[in-house]
């Protein structure tokens, strides 16, 4: 394939403007064969625009692109694909009603000699060759729409490899994946790197980068801030490069005074995922749960909320929650803001008013149980004003709101329900810095008002700056408890990756 020192892609002085506004300002970027090069930056930094230039979506760019030793002018997506460039977007482009083989071999189907029927033996055999080459566990004849998101991603990767891809871009690939799927994806990426492919890895999860990347380039406001070998970087330094300053100033001062225990977890276990998790949560406390992707942290809080089954006991106000389920937890006063707000948190296609009020419809119904449109809108307007949701329209479809405002709607739902415990899983994922600051202040205000908060975040600085106590989860086990005051971003990351010495 490619030598490790072989530069497959070199972009020099790339400039792109939209309506006179410069969104890329003389950006340089390169990737070598057999390398994973991370590209990071805040929303609007220019990451996606730069990759869309590479993908041929914008032909009116300025600058020079050299690919596989030749200077090229990429003017359309077909040209980029034929050159050997493929992008795996967060929203996958697989065809759900087609089989795995049809997706992998799309564009190369062999027709029968005298009929227009597809030669399925040829398609299935060709797909099987690629699947076996990559070592994927996929059935060529299975409909892609019946596969998990992670396996759909494998299908798209297989299709790219079949087209003799030379450079593969992963755009936020882990955003919608569970921990086991993330582990598998990382194995696949490492295998592709070992085969000599040049790989660009875009992610907002800085803690992932040391696990998968060799180098990292940081963009800010359309400009390249710098490039580093990943082993030379601390997470805090990357944060400063992305923002131009420390993130500390965005966090409110801690003034929480935790009260009595409201939630107790005792011996929570799920075979092969997490084991013997025990802790207490107090009123007015922010409890941070830190761990790398794949550590089992999300699975633990889903089990507490009753979304997944697990052994062990969860007590609320000293009483066991028997038959845990999201419905029962919601009724008791436990709410959860999930990691994947689009698939698990919001009701796509329904207005903001319904998304805000879904947890209190019984309270807003009339004497005969019918929903009152007037009450729904009135309650929604109160929460829209409280949460500063923009645009401030109860009838607006939630899918038409920005990511940050969608998140505000989901948080507002649990405030409307007067939840006493609120679990936040990646509350600032995919939202801009200004909205992040609002979310930090909201979480702190909830704790000061006596609500008990469980906070999970891949941005470790959020854990260290907001949490009163921190639990470190490693390989499904609770390995350390820290006071928030004693932890910083780098020491917490060290705890997350530390390997215990064998006894």
PDB file of C-alpha atoms in Angstrom, residues 352-354 356-357 364 373-389 392-395:
ATOM      1  CA  UNK A 352     -41.577  22.171  20.618  1.00  0.00           C
ATOM      2  CA  UNK A 353     -44.677  22.364  22.840  1.00  0.00           C
ATOM      3  CA  UNK A 354     -45.219  18.585  22.728  1.00  0.00           C
ATOM      4  CA  UNK A 356     -41.464  20.112  26.305  1.00  0.00           C
ATOM      5  CA  UNK A 357     -44.666  18.783  27.839  1.00  0.00           C
ATOM      6  CA  UNK A 364     -52.193  19.463  31.525  1.00  0.00           C
ATOM      7  CA  UNK A 373     -54.144  22.880  23.482  1.00  0.00           C
ATOM      8  CA  UNK A 374     -54.329  26.138  25.416  1.00  0.00           C
ATOM      9  CA  UNK A 375     -52.615  24.636  28.473  1.00  0.00           C
ATOM     10  CA  UNK A 376     -49.972  22.946  26.339  1.00  0.00           C
ATOM     11  CA  UNK A 377     -49.016  26.212  24.630  1.00  0.00           C
ATOM     12  CA  UNK A 378     -49.175  28.257  27.837  1.00  0.00           C
ATOM     13  CA  UNK A 379     -46.873  25.833  29.690  1.00  0.00           C
ATOM     14  CA  UNK A 380     -44.555  25.644  26.689  1.00  0.00           C
ATOM     15  CA  UNK A 381     -44.257  29.449  26.522  1.00  0.00           C
ATOM     16  CA  UNK A 382     -43.262  29.570  30.189  1.00  0.00           C
ATOM     17  CA  UNK A 383     -40.512  26.991  29.669  1.00  0.00           C
ATOM     18  CA  UNK A 384     -39.356  28.558  26.378  1.00  0.00           C
ATOM     19  CA  UNK A 385     -38.869  31.855  28.215  1.00  0.00           C
ATOM     20  CA  UNK A 386     -37.141  30.181  31.167  1.00  0.00           C
ATOM     21  CA  UNK A 387     -34.785  28.165  28.938  1.00  0.00           C
ATOM     22  CA  UNK A 388     -34.264  31.018  26.441  1.00  0.00           C
ATOM     23  CA  UNK A 389     -35.177  28.733  23.527  1.00  0.00           C
ATOM     24  CA  UNK A 392     -39.441  31.175  20.878  1.00  0.00           C
ATOM     25  CA  UNK A 393     -42.334  29.486  19.089  1.00  0.00           C
ATOM     26  CA  UNK A 394     -44.238  26.559  20.698  1.00  0.00           C
ATOM     27  CA  UNK A 395     -45.473  25.390  17.281  1.00  0.00           C
TER      28      UNK A 395
END
